[in-house]
Coordinates of C-alpha atoms and ligand atoms in Angstrom, one line a residue:
M28 CA -26.8 -4.5 2.5
M29 CA -24.4 -2.5 1.2
K30 CA -23.6 -3.2 -2.7
T31 CA -20.8 -5.6 -3.8
I32 CA -18.4 -5.8 -6.0
K33 CA -19.1 -7.8 -9.3
I34 CA -17.2 -9.9 -11.5
N35 CA -18.1 -10.5 -15.5
T36 CA -16.1 -13.3 -16.9
K37 CA -18.1 -13.5 -20.2
D38 CA -15.6 -11.8 -22.5
V39 CA -13.1 -14.7 -21.8
L40 CA -15.2 -16.7 -24.0
G41 CA -13.9 -16.0 -27.2
T42 CA -10.0 -17.7 -25.9
V43 CA -11.3 -20.5 -23.3
S44 CA -14.3 -22.2 -23.2
E45 CA -16.4 -22.3 -19.7
A46 CA -15.6 -26.1 -19.7
Q47 CA -11.7 -25.3 -19.9
I48 CA -12.6 -22.9 -16.8
E49 CA -14.8 -25.1 -15.0
A50 CA -11.9 -28.0 -15.5
L51 CA -10.7 -25.7 -12.7
D52 CA -12.8 -25.5 -9.7
A53 CA -12.0 -28.9 -8.4
A54 CA -8.8 -27.3 -7.7
A55 CA -10.0 -23.8 -6.7
A56 CA -12.0 -25.9 -4.4
D57 CA -8.9 -27.5 -3.4
G58 CA -7.0 -23.9 -2.9
L59 CA -10.1 -22.6 -1.0
E60 CA -9.9 -25.2 1.2
K61 CA -6.1 -24.9 1.8
L62 CA -6.4 -21.5 2.7
H63 CA -9.7 -22.5 5.5
N64 CA -7.8 -25.6 6.5
A65 CA -4.3 -24.5 6.4
S66 CA -3.4 -27.5 5.2
G67 CA -1.3 -26.0 2.0
E68 CA 2.2 -24.6 1.5
G69 CA 3.2 -21.4 3.3
N70 CA 0.2 -22.3 6.2
D71 CA 2.2 -20.3 8.7
F72 CA 1.0 -17.2 6.7
L73 CA -2.6 -17.3 6.7
G74 CA -3.5 -14.6 9.0
W75 CA -4.9 -12.1 6.4
L76 CA -7.8 -14.9 6.1
D77 CA -9.7 -13.7 8.9
L78 CA -8.1 -10.6 9.9
P79 CA -11.3 -8.1 8.7
S80 CA -13.5 -10.7 11.5
R81 CA -11.1 -10.9 14.3
T82 CA -9.7 -7.3 14.2
S83 CA -11.1 -5.7 17.5
A84 CA -13.1 -2.4 17.4
E85 CA -10.8 -1.9 20.6
L86 CA -7.9 -1.7 18.3
L87 CA -9.5 0.3 15.4
D88 CA -10.3 3.2 18.1
D89 CA -6.6 2.4 18.9
I90 CA -5.3 3.4 15.5
N91 CA -8.1 6.2 15.1
A92 CA -7.2 7.8 18.6
T93 CA -3.0 7.3 17.3
A94 CA -4.2 9.1 13.7
Q95 CA -6.1 11.8 15.5
A96 CA -3.2 12.6 17.6
L97 CA -0.6 13.0 14.8
R98 CA -3.8 14.5 12.9
N99 CA -3.8 17.3 15.1
D100 CA -0.1 17.7 16.1
C101 CA 1.2 17.6 12.7
E102 CA 1.4 19.6 8.9
A103 CA 2.5 16.2 7.3
V104 CA 3.1 12.5 8.3
V105 CA 6.0 10.6 6.9
A106 CA 4.6 6.7 6.6
I107 CA 8.2 5.1 6.0
G108 CA 8.0 1.6 4.2
I109 CA 8.5 -0.9 1.3
G110 CA 6.4 -3.7 -0.7
G111 CA 3.5 -5.0 1.5
S112 CA 4.5 -2.0 4.2
Y113 CA 3.8 0.5 1.8
L114 CA 1.5 -0.2 -0.9
G115 CA -2.0 -0.7 0.5
A116 CA -1.5 2.4 2.0
K117 CA -1.1 4.1 -0.6
A118 CA -3.3 2.6 -2.7
V119 CA -6.3 3.0 -0.9
I120 CA -5.4 7.2 0.5
E121 CA -4.9 8.0 -3.3
A122 CA -8.1 6.4 -4.3
L123 CA -9.8 8.1 -1.9
S124 CA -8.0 11.6 -1.9
N125 CA -8.9 15.0 -3.8
S126 CA -6.3 14.7 -6.3
F127 CA -5.2 17.9 -6.4
A128 CA -5.5 18.9 -2.5
A129 CA -2.6 20.1 -0.8
Y130 CA -3.9 18.5 2.5
R131 CA -5.1 14.8 2.2
G132 CA -8.2 13.8 3.9
G133 CA -9.7 17.1 4.1
N134 CA -8.0 19.5 6.9
G135 CA -5.5 16.9 7.9
P136 CA -1.9 16.5 7.3
A137 CA -0.4 15.6 3.9
V138 CA 0.4 12.2 4.2
L139 CA 4.0 11.5 2.9
F140 CA 5.5 8.2 1.7
A141 CA 9.6 7.5 2.1
G142 CA 11.7 4.3 2.6
Q143 CA 10.0 2.8 -1.0
N144 CA 13.5 4.0 -2.4
I145 CA 16.9 5.4 -2.6
G146 CA 16.8 8.3 -4.5
E147 CA 19.3 10.8 -3.0
D148 CA 17.3 14.3 -4.6
Y149 CA 13.8 12.1 -3.2
L150 CA 14.9 12.1 0.4
Y151 CA 17.1 15.6 0.1
E152 CA 13.6 17.4 -1.5
L153 CA 11.3 15.3 1.5
Q154 CA 14.0 16.9 3.9
D155 CA 13.8 20.2 2.7
Y156 CA 9.6 20.0 2.5
L157 CA 10.2 19.2 6.0
K158 CA 12.5 21.4 7.6
D159 CA 10.0 24.2 8.5
K160 CA 7.1 21.9 8.9
K161 CA 5.9 19.9 12.4
F162 CA 6.0 16.5 11.4
G163 CA 5.2 13.1 12.9
I164 CA 6.6 9.2 11.3
I165 CA 5.4 6.4 11.0
V166 CA 7.7 3.6 10.4
I167 CA 6.5 0.3 9.0
S168 CA 9.0 -2.7 8.5
K169 CA 7.9 -6.9 9.5
S170 CA 11.5 -7.5 9.5
G171 CA 12.6 -4.7 11.0
T172 CA 15.7 -5.0 9.0
T173 CA 14.6 -3.6 5.3
T174 CA 17.9 -1.3 4.0
E175 CA 15.4 1.1 2.1
P176 CA 13.0 2.3 4.9
A177 CA 16.1 1.7 7.2
I178 CA 17.7 4.5 5.3
A179 CA 14.9 6.7 5.2
F180 CA 14.1 6.6 9.4
R181 CA 17.5 6.9 9.9
L182 CA 17.6 10.5 8.4
L183 CA 13.9 11.7 9.2
K184 CA 14.3 10.9 12.9
A185 CA 17.7 12.7 13.1
Q186 CA 16.0 15.5 11.6
L187 CA 12.9 15.1 13.3
E188 CA 14.8 15.3 16.9
A189 CA 16.9 17.9 15.4
Q190 CA 13.8 19.8 14.8
M191 CA 11.5 19.1 18.1
G192 CA 14.1 17.6 20.3
K193 CA 14.2 14.2 21.4
A194 CA 11.3 13.7 23.9
E195 CA 9.1 15.4 21.7
A196 CA 10.2 13.7 18.6
A197 CA 9.5 10.0 20.4
R198 CA 5.9 11.2 21.0
R199 CA 5.7 11.5 17.0
I200 CA 6.9 8.1 15.6
V201 CA 4.9 5.3 15.3
A202 CA 6.5 2.1 14.8
I203 CA 4.5 -1.1 13.4
T204 CA 6.8 -4.0 13.5
D205 CA 7.0 -7.3 14.5
A206 CA 5.7 -8.2 18.6
K207 CA 8.9 -9.3 19.5
R208 CA 12.1 -9.2 16.8
G209 CA 14.0 -6.7 14.8
A210 CA 16.1 -3.8 15.2
L211 CA 12.6 -1.7 14.6
R212 CA 11.2 -3.5 18.3
Q213 CA 14.2 -2.7 20.0
L214 CA 14.3 0.5 18.9
A215 CA 11.3 1.1 19.8
T216 CA 11.4 -0.1 23.4
E217 CA 14.2 1.8 23.7
E218 CA 12.9 5.0 22.7
G219 CA 9.4 4.9 23.9
Y220 CA 8.0 4.9 20.7
K221 CA 4.2 4.2 20.4
T222 CA 3.5 0.9 18.5
Y223 CA 1.5 -1.3 16.9
V224 CA 2.3 -5.3 16.0
I225 CA 2.3 -7.2 12.6
D226 CA 1.2 -10.8 13.3
D227 CA 3.7 -13.5 12.8
N228 CA 1.6 -15.1 10.2
V229 CA 0.5 -11.8 8.5
G230 CA 3.0 -11.6 5.2
G231 CA 3.8 -7.9 3.9
R232 CA 2.0 -7.6 0.5
F233 CA -1.6 -9.4 3.1
S234 CA -1.2 -6.7 5.8
V235 CA -3.0 -3.6 4.6
L236 CA -5.7 -4.5 6.7
S237 CA -3.9 -4.8 9.7
P238 CA -2.5 -1.4 11.9
V239 CA 0.6 -1.7 8.4
G240 CA -2.5 0.2 6.1
L241 CA -4.9 1.2 8.5
L242 CA -2.7 3.3 10.5
P243 CA -1.8 5.7 7.5
I244 CA -5.0 5.7 5.8
A245 CA -6.7 6.6 9.5
V246 CA -4.0 9.8 9.6
A247 CA -5.2 11.1 6.1
G248 CA -8.7 11.2 7.4
F249 CA -10.4 8.1 6.1
D250 CA -12.7 5.6 7.8
I251 CA -11.0 2.3 8.8
K252 CA -14.1 0.7 10.0
A253 CA -16.1 1.0 6.9
L254 CA -12.9 -0.3 5.0
M255 CA -12.6 -3.3 7.2
Q256 CA -16.4 -3.9 7.0
G257 CA -16.3 -4.1 3.5
A258 CA -13.6 -6.3 4.3
I259 CA -15.6 -8.5 6.6
E260 CA -18.6 -8.8 4.2
M261 CA -16.3 -9.9 1.3
E262 CA -14.8 -12.6 3.9
N263 CA -18.0 -13.9 4.5
A264 CA -19.1 -14.0 1.2
T265 CA -16.1 -15.9 0.1
K266 CA -15.8 -19.0 2.8
E267 CA -18.0 -21.7 0.5
H268 CA -16.6 -22.9 -2.4
S269 CA -19.4 -22.3 -5.0
A270 CA -20.2 -21.0 -8.4
D271 CA -21.3 -17.9 -7.0
N272 CA -18.0 -17.4 -4.9
I273 CA -16.1 -14.7 -6.8
T274 CA -12.7 -15.4 -5.7
E275 CA -12.8 -19.0 -7.4
V276 CA -14.2 -17.3 -10.3
Y277 CA -11.4 -14.6 -10.8
A278 CA -8.5 -17.6 -9.9
K279 CA -10.4 -20.5 -11.8
T280 CA -10.8 -17.8 -15.2
R281 CA -7.1 -16.1 -14.7
N282 CA -5.3 -19.6 -14.7
A283 CA -7.3 -20.9 -17.2
L284 CA -6.2 -18.2 -19.7
Y285 CA -2.7 -19.1 -18.6
N286 CA -2.8 -22.6 -19.4
A287 CA -4.1 -21.1 -22.8
G288 CA -1.0 -19.2 -22.9
K289 CA -2.0 -15.8 -22.0
K290 CA 1.1 -15.5 -19.8
I291 CA 0.4 -11.5 -18.7
E292 CA -2.2 -9.8 -17.3
I293 CA -3.2 -6.1 -17.4
L294 CA -5.2 -4.4 -14.5
V295 CA -7.0 -1.5 -16.6
N296 CA -8.2 1.6 -14.6
Y297 CA -10.3 4.2 -16.2
N298 CA -10.0 6.5 -13.4
P299 CA -6.9 8.1 -12.3
K300 CA -7.3 7.6 -8.3
L301 CA -6.6 3.6 -8.9
H302 CA -3.5 4.0 -10.1
Y303 CA -1.7 3.0 -7.3
F304 CA -4.1 0.3 -6.9
G305 CA -2.9 -1.1 -10.1
E306 CA 0.2 -1.4 -7.6
W307 CA -0.3 -2.9 -4.8
W308 CA -2.2 -5.6 -7.4
K309 CA 1.0 -6.0 -9.2
Q310 CA 3.0 -7.0 -5.9
L311 CA 0.5 -9.0 -4.4
Y312 CA 0.6 -11.1 -7.7
G313 CA 4.1 -11.0 -8.7
E314 CA 5.3 -11.8 -5.5
S315 CA 2.4 -14.6 -4.6
E316 CA 2.9 -16.5 -7.8
G317 CA 6.3 -15.6 -10.1
K318 CA 8.3 -18.2 -8.7
D319 CA 9.3 -21.9 -9.8
L320 CA 9.8 -20.8 -13.3
K321 CA 5.7 -19.9 -13.5
G322 CA 3.2 -17.2 -12.9
I323 CA 1.4 -15.1 -15.0
F324 CA 3.3 -11.3 -15.3
P325 CA 1.3 -8.6 -13.6
A326 CA 0.6 -5.5 -15.3
A327 CA -1.5 -2.7 -15.1
V328 CA -2.4 0.5 -17.5
D329 CA -4.5 3.5 -16.3
N330 CA -6.9 4.7 -19.7
S331 CA -7.3 7.0 -21.0
T332 CA -3.5 8.1 -20.4
D333 CA -2.3 5.0 -21.5
L334 CA -4.6 4.4 -24.2
H335 CA -2.4 6.7 -26.3
S336 CA 1.2 4.9 -25.1
M337 CA 0.2 1.1 -24.3
G338 CA -2.9 1.2 -26.4
Q339 CA -1.0 0.3 -29.5
W340 CA 0.3 -2.9 -28.4
I341 CA -2.1 -4.1 -26.4
Q342 CA -4.6 -3.9 -29.4
D343 CA -1.9 -5.4 -31.8
G344 CA 1.1 -6.9 -30.1
E345 CA 2.3 -10.1 -29.4
R346 CA -1.5 -12.0 -28.5
T347 CA -0.2 -13.3 -24.7
I348 CA -2.2 -11.0 -22.9
F349 CA -5.7 -10.0 -21.0
E350 CA -6.9 -7.6 -18.9
T351 CA -8.8 -7.3 -15.8
V352 CA -10.8 -4.2 -16.3
L353 CA -11.7 -2.2 -12.9
S354 CA -15.0 -0.4 -13.7
V355 CA -16.0 2.4 -11.4
E356 CA -19.9 2.7 -11.3
E357 CA -20.6 5.6 -9.7
Q358 CA -18.8 9.1 -9.6
A359 CA -18.5 11.5 -6.5
H360 CA -18.7 14.5 -8.6
S361 CA -20.6 16.2 -11.4
V362 CA -19.2 17.9 -14.3
I363 CA -21.0 18.4 -17.3
I364 CA -19.7 19.1 -20.8
P365 CA -20.6 22.4 -21.7
S366 CA -22.4 23.5 -25.3
D367 CA -20.1 26.5 -27.6
D368 CA -21.6 28.8 -29.7
A369 CA -18.7 28.0 -32.6
N370 CA -18.5 24.5 -31.7
L371 CA -14.8 24.7 -33.5
D372 CA -13.7 21.3 -31.4
G373 CA -17.0 19.4 -32.9
L374 CA -17.7 18.8 -29.4
N375 CA -21.5 20.1 -29.3
Y376 CA -22.5 16.6 -29.9
I377 CA -21.3 15.5 -26.0
A378 CA -22.3 18.7 -24.7
G379 CA -24.9 18.5 -21.9
K380 CA -23.5 15.1 -21.1
H381 CA -21.2 14.1 -18.0
V382 CA -17.7 13.5 -18.1
D383 CA -18.2 10.0 -16.9
E384 CA -20.8 9.4 -19.8
V385 CA -17.7 9.8 -22.3
N386 CA -15.4 7.7 -19.6
K387 CA -17.8 4.8 -19.7
M388 CA -18.2 4.9 -23.4
A389 CA -14.0 4.9 -24.2
E390 CA -14.1 2.4 -21.9
L391 CA -16.7 0.1 -23.4
G392 CA -15.1 1.1 -26.7
T393 CA -12.1 -0.1 -25.6
R394 CA -13.0 -3.5 -24.1
I395 CA -15.0 -4.0 -27.6
A396 CA -11.9 -3.3 -29.5
H397 CA -9.3 -4.9 -27.3
I398 CA -11.7 -8.2 -27.5
D399 CA -12.1 -8.3 -31.1
G400 CA -8.5 -8.2 -31.5
G401 CA -8.1 -11.0 -29.4
V402 CA -7.5 -10.0 -25.6
P403 CA -9.7 -11.7 -23.6
N404 CA -11.2 -9.4 -21.2
L405 CA -12.7 -10.0 -17.4
Q406 CA -14.2 -6.9 -16.0
I407 CA -15.0 -5.8 -12.0
T408 CA -17.2 -3.8 -11.4
I409 CA -16.9 -1.4 -7.9
P410 CA -19.9 0.5 -7.2
A411 CA -17.8 3.4 -6.0
L412 CA -14.5 4.8 -4.9
K413 CA -15.6 4.3 -1.1
E414 CA -13.7 2.9 1.8
E415 CA -16.5 -0.4 2.1
Y416 CA -15.7 -1.5 -1.6
L417 CA -12.1 -0.5 -1.6
G418 CA -12.5 -3.0 1.7
Q419 CA -13.9 -5.4 -0.3
L420 CA -11.8 -5.1 -3.2
I421 CA -8.7 -5.6 -1.3
Y422 CA -10.2 -8.8 0.2
F423 CA -11.4 -10.1 -2.6
F424 CA -7.6 -10.0 -4.7
E425 CA -6.2 -11.5 -1.7
K426 CA -8.5 -14.6 -1.0
A427 CA -8.4 -15.1 -5.2
C428 CA -4.3 -14.6 -5.1
G429 CA -4.2 -17.3 -2.1
I430 CA -6.7 -19.5 -4.3
S431 CA -4.8 -18.6 -7.9
G432 CA -1.1 -19.4 -6.2
Y433 CA -2.5 -23.4 -5.0
I434 CA -4.1 -23.9 -8.7
L435 CA -0.9 -22.4 -10.1
G436 CA 0.9 -25.4 -8.0
V437 CA 3.3 -22.7 -6.0
N438 CA 3.3 -21.5 -2.4
P439 CA 1.5 -18.3 -2.7
F440 CA 3.0 -16.9 0.9
N441 CA 7.0 -16.6 0.2
Q442 CA 9.1 -14.5 -1.7
P443 CA 12.7 -16.5 -2.2
G444 CA 13.5 -14.4 -4.9
V445 CA 13.4 -10.9 -3.4
E446 CA 16.3 -11.9 -1.4
D447 CA 18.6 -11.9 -4.1
Y448 CA 19.2 -8.3 -5.0
K449 CA 19.8 -7.6 -1.3
R450 CA 22.9 -10.2 -1.2
N451 CA 24.5 -8.7 -4.0
M452 CA 23.9 -5.0 -2.9
F453 CA 25.3 -5.9 0.4
A454 CA 28.1 -8.2 -1.4
L455 CA 28.7 -4.5 -3.4
L456 CA 28.6 -2.3 -0.1
E457 CA 30.6 -4.7 1.8
K458 CA 28.3 -5.3 4.6
P459 CA 30.3 -7.1 8.0
G460 CA 29.8 -10.7 7.3
Y461 CA 29.8 -10.3 3.7
E462 CA 33.9 -10.6 3.2
E463 CA 33.3 -14.1 0.5
A464 CA 30.4 -12.7 -1.3
T465 CA 32.5 -9.5 -2.1
A466 CA 35.2 -10.6 -3.2
A467 CA 33.4 -12.6 -5.7
I468 CA 31.2 -9.7 -6.9
K469 CA 33.9 -7.3 -7.5
S470 CA 35.9 -10.3 -9.3
R471 CA 32.6 -10.0 -12.1
I472 CA 33.1 -5.9 -12.5
Ligands
PA5_9 O1 4.9 -8.8 0.8 C1 6.2 -8.8 1.8 O2 6.8 -9.2 2.2 C2 7.4 -7.7 1.0 O3 6.8 -7.0 0.4 C3 7.5 -7.1 2.3 O4 6.7 -5.7 2.7 C4 8.8 -6.3 1.9 O5 9.9 -5.9 1.6 C5 8.8 -4.7 3.5 O6 9.6 -5.6 4.3 P1 9.8 -5.7 5.7 O7 8.3 -5.0 6.2 O8 10.0 -6.4 6.5 O9 10.5 -4.2 5.8

C-alpha cells in the first residue's frame, strides 16, 4: 500500500466551527453523487472522473514509445499549448525535474513550452535557441483553433520544415487534439502526424492525466505509469461519501470559509519546484468556480521567497483570505548546514541540521503566525515529490473542484468568460466575420 497525501483542517476552526463545515456535508454528498451519476450541470465533461482507471496499458505504452522516439531524435521538444493544454504538464515536469539541469529528466531533450503567450521576444528567442538544434514539436489544442498556440505552431512548424525538410519534420511533430473536429485535426491528417485524441468529455483543465499531460511528461523522462497509479489510488479512495473522503473534506471546508467571508484562497508551497503546481491549481479552480458573480479567488505564493514580498499582506492585510499549504514530507537529497569557526553570521546554532529542518520550521512558524493573525489554514501533506504522489494530488484537486463547484452552485465544467477577450481581440485584429464587432470596438478607442 503506497503512502497517501493527507489533509489537515483543524487550523480553520478558529474561523469556522465543525458544525459550519458539517452543515455542508449534504451538499458535498450531493456534489459527489452528481459527479458519479452525471446528473449535474456540465455532465458532458466528466470524462476525467474515471480517466486514471480506464486509461489502457496499451495507450500508456504507446505514449512511452512516442516519447522515447522524440527523446532519441531530439535535443529539444517544444510542447505548444495554453491553459489546460499546457499547465498540467508544466507543473508535473517542474515538480520532478532537477532545478538546474539544462536537460530535463536526465539525458533526454530539453522540454520547452510555447503557445501560452504571444510575446514576440519570447518567440524570437525560442526560434533562435532552436536554430542549430534537432527539435520536435508536441502541439496540443483540443479545439484546434486557439490563437496563441496556433501562432507558435505556425512559426515552429515552418522552422522545423526549413531545418529538416517536410518529411522529417512530419515525423517529429505529434498533435494532440479532438478526434474529428478542428483545424489541427485536419492538418494532422493531411500531413500524416502522429496524433493522440483529447476525449470530447475531458475539458482542458481536467486533461493532465490524458495524452495532453502524459506525452510531455514522458518526453521529460518521468514515469507516467506511476503517475497514473497514484491517480487510480485516489480515484478508488474517493468514490464513496464519507467523513474520510478527503475530496469532500477539502470542498466542504473551503466553502464554509467562503461563506464566512474568506473570499481568497492562497495555495502556499515551501518548495520552488511546486511553483507551476500553483499555476495549474489556479487555472483549475479559477475557471471552474469563478462565474455567476461567485467563486473563491485562487492565488498562490512560493515561500520563503514570497514571505519577503506577500508575507506582510498575508499577516496583516484585509482578513478575507485563507491558506492551503502544500507540505512536502521528504526531500530527495540531503544538504547539511556546516559549522563555521568564526560564526560571524551567527548560524552555528543550526549547524549540523538538514536545510529541510530549517524549511520545516519556517513553514510551521509561518503557519502559526498566520493562524494567530486571523488566516485560517488548511494543510495538505505530500509524502514526497514523486510521480505517484503527484498523481494522487492531481486527481484529489480535480475531484474536490467538481464537488466544490457544485456546493457553490455553479457549473464547474464550462468557462464562458474566456470567450470575451477573444471576441475583442479578433474584432481589433479585423478577423473576417467580425466586421460589426470591429466597428463597435473601434468606436470606443
Ligand atoms: O480549461 C480549458 O478548457 C481551457 O483553459 C483550455 O484548455 C484552453 O483555453 C486551451 O484550449 P485548446 O486546448 O482548445 O487550445
